[in-house]
Coordinates of C-alpha atoms in Angstrom, one line a residue:
M1 CA 93.5 65.0 5.3
S2 CA 95.5 66.0 2.2
T3 CA 94.5 65.6 -1.4
R4 CA 97.2 63.0 -1.9
S5 CA 96.2 60.9 1.2
A6 CA 92.5 61.1 0.3
A7 CA 93.2 59.9 -3.2
G8 CA 95.4 57.1 -2.0
L9 CA 92.7 56.0 0.4
C10 CA 90.1 56.1 -2.3
D11 CA 92.2 54.0 -4.6
Q12 CA 92.6 51.3 -1.9
A13 CA 88.9 51.3 -1.2
R14 CA 88.0 50.8 -4.8
R15 CA 90.0 47.5 -4.9
I16 CA 87.6 46.0 -2.3
P17 CA 84.4 44.9 -4.2
A18 CA 82.1 45.5 -1.2
W19 CA 83.3 49.2 -0.9
R20 CA 83.7 50.0 -4.6
R21 CA 80.4 51.9 -5.3
L22 CA 80.3 53.9 -2.0
A23 CA 84.0 54.7 -2.3
S24 CA 83.5 56.2 -5.8
V25 CA 80.9 58.6 -4.5
W26 CA 82.9 59.9 -1.5
C27 CA 86.1 60.0 -3.5
R28 CA 84.7 62.3 -6.2
L29 CA 83.7 64.7 -3.4
A30 CA 87.0 64.4 -1.7
R31 CA 88.9 65.4 -4.8
R32 CA 86.8 68.5 -5.1
K33 CA 86.9 69.6 -1.4
P34 CA 89.5 67.5 0.4
D35 CA 89.6 69.8 3.5
S36 CA 85.8 70.1 3.9
A37 CA 84.8 69.7 7.5
R38 CA 81.7 67.8 6.5
L39 CA 83.8 65.3 4.5
R40 CA 86.4 64.6 7.2
P41 CA 84.2 62.3 9.3
A42 CA 83.1 60.4 6.1
L43 CA 86.6 59.9 5.0
G44 CA 87.6 58.8 8.4
W45 CA 84.8 56.3 8.4
L46 CA 85.9 55.1 5.0
A47 CA 89.5 54.7 6.2
A48 CA 88.4 52.7 9.2
G49 CA 86.4 50.4 7.0
V50 CA 89.3 49.9 4.6
F51 CA 91.7 49.1 7.4
A52 CA 89.2 46.8 9.1
L53 CA 88.8 44.7 5.9
G54 CA 92.6 45.1 5.4
T55 CA 94.4 41.8 5.1
S56 CA 91.6 39.5 4.0
A57 CA 90.3 41.8 1.3
F58 CA 93.7 42.5 -0.3
A59 CA 94.6 38.8 -0.1
Q60 CA 91.7 38.2 -2.6
D61 CA 92.2 41.4 -4.7
R62 CA 95.7 42.1 -5.7
P63 CA 96.8 45.8 -6.0
T64 CA 96.9 47.8 -9.1
G65 CA 99.8 46.7 -11.3
F66 CA 99.4 43.0 -10.6
G67 CA 101.7 41.3 -13.1
L68 CA 104.8 39.3 -13.6
E69 CA 106.5 40.3 -10.4
E70 CA 103.7 39.0 -8.2
V71 CA 103.6 35.7 -10.1
T72 CA 107.4 35.5 -9.9
A73 CA 107.2 35.8 -6.1
R74 CA 104.8 32.9 -6.0
A75 CA 107.0 30.8 -8.3
K76 CA 110.0 31.5 -6.0
A77 CA 108.0 30.5 -3.0
L78 CA 107.1 27.2 -4.7
A79 CA 110.7 26.5 -5.6
D80 CA 111.8 27.1 -2.0
A81 CA 109.2 24.5 -0.7
P82 CA 108.9 20.8 -1.3
Y83 CA 106.8 19.8 -4.3
A84 CA 103.2 19.1 -3.6
A85 CA 101.6 17.1 -6.4
P86 CA 98.0 18.0 -7.3
V87 CA 95.4 15.5 -6.5
S88 CA 92.8 14.3 -9.1
N89 CA 89.2 15.2 -8.3
L90 CA 87.6 13.4 -11.3
P91 CA 84.8 10.9 -10.8
D92 CA 85.1 7.7 -12.9
V93 CA 82.7 8.9 -15.6
F94 CA 85.1 11.7 -16.4
S95 CA 88.4 10.0 -15.8
R96 CA 87.5 7.0 -18.1
M97 CA 86.1 9.3 -20.8
Q98 CA 87.1 8.5 -24.4
F99 CA 88.3 11.3 -26.6
S100 CA 85.2 11.3 -28.7
D101 CA 83.1 11.9 -25.6
Y102 CA 85.5 14.6 -24.3
L103 CA 84.9 16.5 -27.5
K104 CA 81.2 16.6 -26.5
L105 CA 82.1 18.9 -23.6
Q106 CA 81.7 22.1 -25.6
P107 CA 81.6 25.7 -24.2
R108 CA 78.3 27.6 -24.8
R109 CA 79.0 30.6 -27.0
D110 CA 76.4 32.6 -25.1
R111 CA 78.3 32.0 -21.9
F112 CA 81.8 33.0 -23.2
A113 CA 83.5 35.4 -20.9
W114 CA 83.5 39.0 -22.1
V115 CA 80.7 38.3 -24.6
E116 CA 78.8 41.2 -23.2
L117 CA 81.7 43.6 -23.3
D118 CA 82.9 46.0 -25.9
T119 CA 86.1 44.1 -26.8
P120 CA 86.9 41.9 -29.8
F121 CA 88.3 39.2 -27.5
Q122 CA 86.2 36.5 -25.9
L123 CA 87.3 33.8 -23.4
A124 CA 86.0 30.2 -23.2
F125 CA 87.1 27.3 -21.0
Y126 CA 88.0 23.6 -21.3
H127 CA 86.2 21.1 -19.0
Q128 CA 88.1 18.5 -17.0
G129 CA 88.1 15.0 -18.3
M130 CA 90.4 12.2 -19.5
Q131 CA 94.0 13.0 -18.5
F132 CA 93.0 16.5 -17.5
N133 CA 92.3 15.3 -14.1
T134 CA 93.3 18.2 -11.8
P135 CA 91.6 21.6 -11.9
V136 CA 93.4 24.7 -13.0
K137 CA 92.6 28.0 -11.3
I138 CA 91.7 30.8 -13.6
N139 CA 91.5 34.5 -12.4
E140 CA 90.6 37.7 -14.2
I141 CA 92.4 41.0 -13.6
V142 CA 89.9 43.9 -13.8
D143 CA 91.0 47.5 -13.0
G144 CA 94.0 46.1 -11.2
A145 CA 91.9 43.8 -9.0
V146 CA 92.1 40.0 -9.2
Q147 CA 89.0 37.9 -9.0
E148 CA 88.6 34.2 -9.6
I149 CA 86.5 33.0 -12.4
R150 CA 84.8 30.2 -10.6
Y151 CA 83.9 27.0 -12.3
D152 CA 80.3 26.9 -13.6
P153 CA 78.9 23.8 -15.4
D154 CA 76.2 26.0 -17.0
R155 CA 79.0 27.4 -19.3
F156 CA 79.0 24.0 -21.1
D157 CA 76.9 22.0 -23.4
F158 CA 77.3 18.3 -22.4
G159 CA 75.6 16.9 -25.4
D160 CA 74.2 13.4 -24.9
L161 CA 76.5 12.5 -22.1
R162 CA 74.8 10.9 -19.2
F163 CA 76.1 11.3 -15.6
D164 CA 75.0 12.6 -12.2
R165 CA 75.0 16.4 -12.7
N166 CA 75.8 16.9 -9.0
Q167 CA 79.2 15.4 -9.8
T168 CA 80.2 18.5 -11.9
S169 CA 79.9 20.8 -8.9
K170 CA 83.2 19.5 -7.6
L171 CA 85.0 19.8 -10.9
G172 CA 86.9 22.8 -12.4
W173 CA 88.6 24.2 -15.5
A174 CA 91.2 22.2 -17.5
G175 CA 92.3 25.3 -19.5
F176 CA 91.0 28.1 -21.7
R177 CA 90.8 29.4 -25.2
V178 CA 90.9 32.9 -26.7
T179 CA 88.7 33.9 -29.6
Y180 CA 89.0 37.0 -31.9
P181 CA 87.5 38.0 -35.3
I182 CA 90.7 37.0 -37.1
N183 CA 89.2 36.0 -40.5
Q184 CA 86.2 38.3 -40.9
P185 CA 84.6 41.1 -38.9
G186 CA 81.9 40.1 -36.4
K187 CA 82.8 36.4 -36.4
N188 CA 85.0 35.2 -33.6
D189 CA 87.4 32.3 -34.3
E190 CA 89.6 30.5 -31.8
I191 CA 93.1 31.8 -32.0
M192 CA 94.8 30.3 -28.9
S193 CA 94.3 27.1 -26.9
V194 CA 95.9 26.5 -23.5
L195 CA 95.3 22.9 -22.4
G196 CA 97.4 20.2 -20.7
A197 CA 100.6 20.5 -18.8
S198 CA 102.3 23.7 -20.2
Y199 CA 101.1 23.3 -23.8
F200 CA 99.5 26.0 -25.9
R201 CA 98.7 26.4 -29.6
V202 CA 98.2 29.6 -31.6
I203 CA 97.1 30.5 -35.1
G204 CA 96.8 33.6 -37.3
K205 CA 94.6 34.6 -40.1
G206 CA 93.7 31.7 -42.5
Q207 CA 95.6 29.2 -40.4
I208 CA 94.5 26.0 -38.5
Y209 CA 96.0 24.4 -35.5
G210 CA 99.2 22.4 -36.0
L211 CA 102.3 22.5 -33.8
S212 CA 102.3 23.4 -30.1
G213 CA 104.4 25.6 -27.8
R214 CA 105.3 24.7 -24.2
G215 CA 106.3 26.6 -21.2
L216 CA 109.3 24.4 -20.2
A217 CA 110.8 21.0 -21.1
L218 CA 112.7 18.8 -18.6
D219 CA 114.8 15.8 -19.6
T220 CA 113.2 15.6 -23.1
G221 CA 114.7 13.0 -25.4
L222 CA 116.9 11.3 -22.8
P223 CA 116.8 7.7 -21.8
I224 CA 115.1 8.7 -18.5
A225 CA 111.6 9.6 -17.7
E226 CA 110.6 13.1 -19.1
E227 CA 109.1 15.5 -16.6
F228 CA 106.1 17.6 -17.7
P229 CA 105.8 20.9 -15.8
A230 CA 102.3 22.2 -15.7
F231 CA 100.6 25.5 -15.5
R232 CA 98.6 25.5 -12.2
E233 CA 97.1 29.0 -12.2
F234 CA 96.3 31.8 -14.7
W235 CA 95.6 35.5 -14.3
I236 CA 94.0 37.0 -17.5
R237 CA 93.9 40.7 -17.9
R238 CA 90.5 41.9 -19.2
P239 CA 91.2 43.8 -22.4
A240 CA 89.9 47.4 -22.9
P241 CA 87.7 48.2 -25.9
Q242 CA 90.7 49.7 -27.8
D243 CA 93.1 46.8 -27.0
R244 CA 94.2 44.6 -29.8
S245 CA 96.3 42.4 -27.6
V246 CA 95.4 40.4 -24.5
T247 CA 97.9 39.6 -21.7
F248 CA 97.8 36.8 -19.2
Y249 CA 100.1 35.3 -16.5
A250 CA 100.8 31.7 -15.6
L251 CA 102.3 29.9 -12.6
L252 CA 104.2 26.8 -13.5
D253 CA 105.1 24.0 -11.2
S254 CA 106.8 20.5 -11.3
P255 CA 108.9 18.3 -9.0
R256 CA 112.1 20.0 -10.1
A257 CA 111.2 23.5 -11.3
S258 CA 108.7 26.3 -11.0
G259 CA 108.2 29.3 -13.1
A260 CA 106.3 32.6 -13.7
Y261 CA 105.2 33.5 -17.3
E262 CA 103.8 36.6 -18.9
F263 CA 102.1 36.1 -22.3
T264 CA 101.0 38.8 -24.6
L265 CA 98.9 37.6 -27.6
T266 CA 98.5 39.9 -30.6
P267 CA 96.4 38.4 -33.4
G268 CA 96.9 39.2 -37.1
A269 CA 97.9 37.8 -40.5
E270 CA 100.7 36.3 -38.4
T271 CA 99.8 36.1 -34.7
L272 CA 102.5 37.2 -32.3
L273 CA 103.0 35.8 -28.8
G274 CA 105.3 37.7 -26.5
V275 CA 106.7 35.6 -23.6
K276 CA 108.6 36.5 -20.5
A277 CA 109.7 33.5 -18.4
R278 CA 111.2 33.4 -14.9
V279 CA 112.3 29.9 -14.1
F280 CA 113.5 28.5 -10.8
L281 CA 115.0 25.1 -10.0
R282 CA 114.2 23.3 -6.7
A283 CA 117.1 22.3 -4.4
G284 CA 118.5 18.9 -4.9
A285 CA 116.6 18.2 -8.1
T286 CA 118.5 19.6 -11.0
P287 CA 117.3 18.2 -14.4
A288 CA 119.8 16.6 -16.8
A289 CA 118.4 18.9 -19.6
L290 CA 116.3 22.0 -19.4
G291 CA 114.5 23.2 -22.5
V292 CA 113.6 26.8 -23.1
A293 CA 110.9 27.9 -25.5
P294 CA 110.0 24.3 -26.5
L295 CA 108.1 23.5 -29.7
T296 CA 106.3 20.2 -30.3
S297 CA 105.3 19.0 -33.7
M298 CA 104.7 16.0 -35.9
F299 CA 106.6 14.6 -38.9
L300 CA 105.4 11.3 -40.4
F301 CA 106.8 11.3 -43.9
G302 CA 107.7 13.6 -46.8
P303 CA 109.8 13.8 -50.0
N304 CA 113.0 13.5 -48.0
Q305 CA 111.7 10.4 -46.3
P306 CA 108.9 8.9 -48.4
S307 CA 106.1 6.8 -47.0
P308 CA 107.0 3.1 -46.6
T309 CA 103.5 2.2 -47.8
Y310 CA 101.5 3.5 -50.7
N311 CA 99.7 6.8 -49.8
F312 CA 98.0 9.4 -52.0
R313 CA 99.4 12.1 -49.8
P314 CA 103.0 13.2 -50.8
A315 CA 103.6 14.3 -47.2
I316 CA 102.0 14.2 -43.8
H317 CA 103.6 16.6 -41.3
D318 CA 102.9 19.7 -39.2
S319 CA 106.5 20.9 -39.7
N320 CA 109.2 19.7 -42.1
G321 CA 112.3 21.3 -40.8
L322 CA 114.1 23.1 -38.0
A323 CA 115.5 26.5 -38.9
I324 CA 118.2 28.2 -36.8
H325 CA 119.7 31.7 -36.9
T326 CA 122.8 31.4 -34.7
G327 CA 124.3 34.1 -32.6
S328 CA 127.2 34.3 -35.1
G329 CA 124.8 35.0 -37.9
E330 CA 124.7 31.6 -39.7
W331 CA 121.4 30.2 -41.0
L332 CA 120.8 26.5 -40.8
W333 CA 118.0 24.3 -42.2
R334 CA 117.6 20.8 -40.8
P335 CA 115.0 18.7 -42.6
L336 CA 113.0 16.5 -40.1
N337 CA 113.0 12.7 -40.0
N338 CA 110.7 10.0 -38.6
P339 CA 113.6 7.8 -37.3
S340 CA 113.7 4.2 -36.4
M341 CA 114.7 5.0 -32.8
V342 CA 115.0 8.2 -30.8
A343 CA 117.5 10.6 -32.4
T344 CA 118.9 13.8 -30.8
S345 CA 120.8 16.5 -32.6
N346 CA 122.5 19.5 -31.0
F347 CA 123.4 22.8 -32.7
A348 CA 125.7 25.3 -30.8
A349 CA 123.9 28.6 -30.5
E350 CA 125.2 31.2 -28.0
N351 CA 122.6 34.0 -27.7
P352 CA 120.6 32.6 -30.7
K353 CA 118.9 35.2 -32.9
G354 CA 116.1 32.8 -33.7
F355 CA 115.0 29.2 -34.2
G356 CA 111.8 27.4 -35.0
L357 CA 109.9 24.5 -36.5
L358 CA 108.7 25.5 -40.0
Q359 CA 106.2 24.2 -42.5
R360 CA 107.9 25.1 -45.8
G361 CA 105.8 24.6 -48.9
R362 CA 102.3 26.0 -48.9
A363 CA 100.9 24.5 -52.2
F364 CA 98.0 22.2 -51.6
S365 CA 99.6 19.8 -54.0
R366 CA 102.4 19.1 -51.5
Y367 CA 99.9 17.4 -49.2
E368 CA 96.6 16.6 -51.1
D369 CA 94.8 16.2 -47.9
L370 CA 91.3 17.8 -47.9
K371 CA 90.5 16.7 -44.3
D372 CA 93.6 17.8 -42.3
R373 CA 94.9 20.6 -44.5
Y374 CA 98.5 20.5 -43.6
D375 CA 99.1 23.3 -46.1
L376 CA 97.3 25.7 -43.6
R377 CA 99.2 24.8 -40.5
P378 CA 101.5 27.5 -39.2
S379 CA 105.2 27.7 -38.6
A380 CA 106.5 28.9 -35.2
W381 CA 109.6 31.1 -35.1
I382 CA 111.2 32.0 -31.7
E383 CA 113.1 35.3 -31.5
P384 CA 114.9 35.9 -28.1
T385 CA 114.6 39.5 -26.9
N386 CA 117.1 39.3 -24.0
D387 CA 120.5 37.7 -23.5
W388 CA 120.2 33.9 -23.2
G389 CA 124.0 33.2 -22.9
K390 CA 125.8 30.0 -24.0
G391 CA 123.8 27.0 -25.0
H392 CA 122.5 25.0 -28.0
V393 CA 119.3 24.3 -29.9
R394 CA 118.3 20.6 -29.4
L395 CA 116.2 18.6 -31.8
V396 CA 114.5 15.4 -30.6
E397 CA 113.0 13.1 -33.2
I398 CA 110.9 10.1 -32.0
P399 CA 109.6 7.2 -34.0
T400 CA 105.9 7.3 -34.8
A401 CA 103.6 5.0 -36.9
D402 CA 100.9 7.5 -37.5
E403 CA 100.1 11.3 -37.4
T404 CA 98.3 11.3 -34.1
N405 CA 101.6 11.4 -32.1
D406 CA 103.7 14.5 -31.8
N407 CA 107.1 13.1 -32.3
I408 CA 109.2 16.2 -32.8
V409 CA 110.5 18.5 -30.1
A410 CA 112.9 21.5 -30.5
F411 CA 114.1 23.9 -27.8
W412 CA 117.1 25.9 -26.6
A413 CA 119.1 24.4 -23.7
P414 CA 121.6 26.5 -21.6
D415 CA 125.1 25.0 -21.2
T416 CA 125.1 25.6 -17.4
L417 CA 122.3 26.0 -14.9
P418 CA 122.2 28.4 -12.0
P419 CA 121.9 27.3 -8.3
P420 CA 118.4 26.4 -7.1
G421 CA 116.3 29.4 -6.2
Q422 CA 118.1 31.7 -8.6
A423 CA 115.8 33.1 -11.4
M424 CA 116.6 32.3 -15.0
Q425 CA 115.1 35.0 -17.3
F426 CA 114.1 34.2 -20.8
D427 CA 112.2 36.7 -22.9
Y428 CA 111.2 36.0 -26.5
R429 CA 108.6 36.4 -29.2
V430 CA 106.9 33.7 -31.1
R431 CA 105.7 34.3 -34.7
W432 CA 102.9 32.0 -35.8
T433 CA 103.2 32.5 -39.5
M434 CA 102.7 31.0 -43.0
D435 CA 105.2 33.4 -44.6
E436 CA 108.4 31.4 -44.0
P437 CA 110.6 33.3 -46.5
D438 CA 110.0 36.5 -44.6
I439 CA 111.8 35.0 -41.6
L440 CA 115.2 35.1 -43.4
K441 CA 117.2 38.3 -43.4
D442 CA 119.8 39.9 -45.6
G443 CA 118.4 38.5 -48.9
L444 CA 119.6 34.9 -48.3
S445 CA 118.0 32.1 -50.2
Y446 CA 116.6 29.1 -48.5
V447 CA 116.0 25.4 -49.0
W448 CA 112.7 25.1 -50.9
Q449 CA 112.5 21.3 -50.7
T450 CA 114.6 18.2 -50.0
M451 CA 113.9 15.0 -52.0
R452 CA 115.4 11.6 -51.5
S453 CA 116.0 9.1 -54.3
T454 CA 118.1 6.2 -55.4
G455 CA 121.2 7.5 -57.0
E456 CA 121.3 7.2 -60.8
V457 CA 123.6 7.8 -63.8
Y458 CA 123.0 8.0 -67.5
Q459 CA 124.5 5.2 -69.5
S460 CA 125.9 5.6 -73.0
N461 CA 122.6 4.4 -74.4
L462 CA 120.9 7.2 -72.5
I463 CA 119.1 4.8 -70.2
R464 CA 119.3 5.7 -66.5
A465 CA 120.9 3.2 -64.3
Y466 CA 120.9 3.0 -60.5
D467 CA 124.5 3.2 -59.3
G468 CA 124.1 1.9 -55.7
T469 CA 124.2 5.3 -54.1
L470 CA 121.7 7.3 -52.1
A471 CA 120.8 10.6 -53.6
F472 CA 119.4 13.8 -52.1
L473 CA 118.1 16.6 -54.4
V474 CA 118.1 20.0 -52.7
D475 CA 116.3 22.9 -54.3
F476 CA 117.4 26.4 -53.2
K477 CA 115.2 29.4 -53.9
G478 CA 115.2 33.1 -52.9
P479 CA 116.3 36.6 -53.7
S480 CA 120.0 36.0 -53.8
L481 CA 119.5 33.4 -56.6
G482 CA 116.5 34.7 -58.4
D483 CA 118.3 37.3 -60.6
L484 CA 121.4 35.2 -61.4
A485 CA 122.2 34.3 -65.0
P486 CA 122.0 30.5 -65.8
D487 CA 125.8 30.5 -66.4
A488 CA 126.7 32.3 -63.2
P489 CA 129.6 30.5 -61.5
V490 CA 127.6 29.4 -58.5
A491 CA 129.4 26.7 -56.5
A492 CA 128.2 24.2 -53.9
R493 CA 130.1 23.9 -50.6
V494 CA 129.5 20.3 -49.4
S495 CA 130.7 18.2 -46.6
A496 CA 129.8 15.0 -44.6
N497 CA 130.9 13.1 -41.5
D498 CA 133.2 10.1 -41.6
N499 CA 130.3 7.7 -42.1
V500 CA 129.5 9.1 -45.5
E501 CA 131.4 8.8 -48.8
I502 CA 130.5 11.6 -51.2
V503 CA 130.3 9.9 -54.6
G504 CA 129.4 13.0 -56.6
T505 CA 127.5 16.3 -56.7
E506 CA 125.8 18.2 -59.5
L507 CA 124.6 21.8 -59.4
Q508 CA 122.3 23.2 -62.1
P509 CA 119.8 26.1 -62.4
N510 CA 116.2 25.3 -61.7
P511 CA 114.2 27.8 -63.9
A512 CA 110.9 26.3 -62.6
I513 CA 111.4 28.0 -59.3
K514 CA 114.0 30.6 -60.3
G515 CA 116.5 28.8 -58.1
W516 CA 119.2 26.1 -58.2
R517 CA 119.2 22.4 -57.7
L518 CA 122.0 20.4 -56.0
T519 CA 122.1 16.7 -56.5
Y520 CA 124.1 15.0 -53.8
R521 CA 125.0 11.3 -54.2
V522 CA 126.5 9.4 -51.3
K523 CA 127.2 6.0 -49.9
V524 CA 126.6 5.3 -46.2
K525 CA 129.3 3.1 -44.6
D526 CA 127.5 1.9 -41.6
S527 CA 123.7 2.1 -41.4
T528 CA 123.8 1.7 -37.6
E529 CA 125.6 5.1 -37.3
A530 CA 124.2 8.6 -37.9
S531 CA 125.2 10.1 -41.3
E532 CA 125.5 13.9 -41.4
L533 CA 125.5 15.9 -44.6
R534 CA 125.9 19.7 -45.2
A535 CA 125.6 21.9 -48.2
A536 CA 125.4 25.6 -49.1
L537 CA 125.7 27.7 -52.3
E538 CA 128.2 30.5 -52.8
L539 CA 129.4 32.9 -55.5
G540 CA 132.8 34.4 -55.4
G541 CA 133.3 33.4 -51.8
R542 CA 130.0 35.0 -50.8
T543 CA 127.4 32.8 -49.2
L544 CA 124.1 32.9 -51.1
T545 CA 122.0 30.4 -49.1
E546 CA 121.3 29.0 -45.6
T547 CA 123.2 25.8 -44.8
W548 CA 121.3 22.6 -45.5
S549 CA 122.2 20.3 -42.6
F550 CA 120.7 16.8 -43.0
Q551 CA 121.0 13.8 -40.8
L552 CA 120.2 10.2 -41.9
P553 CA 119.4 8.7 -38.6
P554 CA 120.9 5.3 -37.7
L555 CA 119.1 2.0 -37.7
P556 CA 119.0 -0.3 -34.7
A557 CA 121.8 -2.9 -35.0
A558 CA 119.2 -5.7 -34.6
R559 CA 117.7 -4.9 -38.0
S560 CA 118.2 -7.4 -40.7
A561 CA 120.4 -6.9 -43.7
K562 CA 117.3 -6.8 -45.9
D563 CA 115.9 -3.9 -43.8
R564 CA 119.2 -2.0 -43.9
E565 CA 119.3 -2.3 -47.7
R566 CA 115.8 -1.0 -48.1
Y567 CA 116.6 1.8 -45.6
L568 CA 119.5 3.0 -47.7
N569 CA 117.4 2.7 -50.9
L570 CA 120.1 0.8 -52.7
F571 CA 119.3 -0.7 -56.1
K572 CA 119.7 -4.4 -55.3
A573 CA 117.4 -7.4 -55.8
I574 CA 116.1 -8.3 -52.4
E575 CA 114.5 -11.7 -52.1

């Protein structure tokens, strides 16, 4: 037996847990004396044992190098077969559980996975309950071998919940979370949560959870039922002591699509999440809209759309705008709305350089909320790392009456979809950051804030009078404006769609922020139609800022004249 064949046999044997210890002993000897007559019978016996265990053993323990290719093969097999919906296994006491009771199902820190290992990462799990009614299989990859992390109720503290403990033996995991000493050495904080459908949330240093990412969006924002693909199985690679990233794989499935995903999580001041997605469509079930790298957030109100009721908080939102860096190099900023009915906006973006939902404005005074700390919620910025082709960024805004509902979705949608069974490859990186200005390139300035007001003019007696217009005050700030003289001939390039009459604009320096303020007064012709406004600053034909692209969403036609007047913020006595 040659050195090469002996080494290969030893590597195979080590992947079988039952043979691992014995194989290590014989293999050390074999590498020293592969042709020894005394070793040949032992190696032959080892070979016989390996081949005898053969198929069943390697079906449980994947070969070294298990990764995206293996998960992609599984996703392709799913796409080629009819969809099989998972079946709930929850007893009534768990399926009828209220959210406050579900929160009592807390993982025990002393039973976190990897707690005994020399690695800064630890792994905890979510218990099934409420709408999380089907188990998710979670595996660990150790030295190239795959082993299932089997459900164990002893990993949880159930608090004061009362139920038949025998019922938990039939349950499973709903998801998992990753912890890491992100804020101070020796103290692990949760940095990633993977729970529900294909949702996940990530934070960096000093951040708290806000918006969510998703694996895939199908028919989001359309007047048909949305489909929520779900991660059905995970494979998490155990990190080595020197590793400062953790990698895991996910298998996604839904009635019309399947997918394989590789995630690489790297914590830091801004936490990075590398994503490789391989998506397949099922035959005869093409979605009307497919959303890549979806982000889900919340916008209730803010200065561009003040609260309709008195509230001590100036703003409540996880994100206040959509930023886009198009393939052609243009930068766009679209302030978010809480519309009266579902509103959808599309922005052409062939091979986009980036897009994301951002939380601009980090001062506590912008929110004044001690409980929910919206000032500490991260932005998420998507940066494609391969060729995505022709498509558009789609923004979906949904009405909400409170901050408990995620009513904002943004994703990239391809213009055309491939035939069923053909893989779509989307690679990208997600930056979970609170340094929004760092996202912009080339020294451009950005929209620091958007404020909405009733339009006003000064009369000859110096008293301000409302002039029946709607005004938007847009503050621009950044490196391209910071060093300009107050008398620099900066100009505003403004435009609007046919539903808007531009009454007047005023541009002036804003020394308080070392930027410039544009006041944009308009009249809306028809409140049941969408109104689109755009503005950017330039100097000598050179663009200094990103483009402010605002939509005033339409009102339902059934609204009363009184409501329409209030919506447009016109100065008029309303009885």
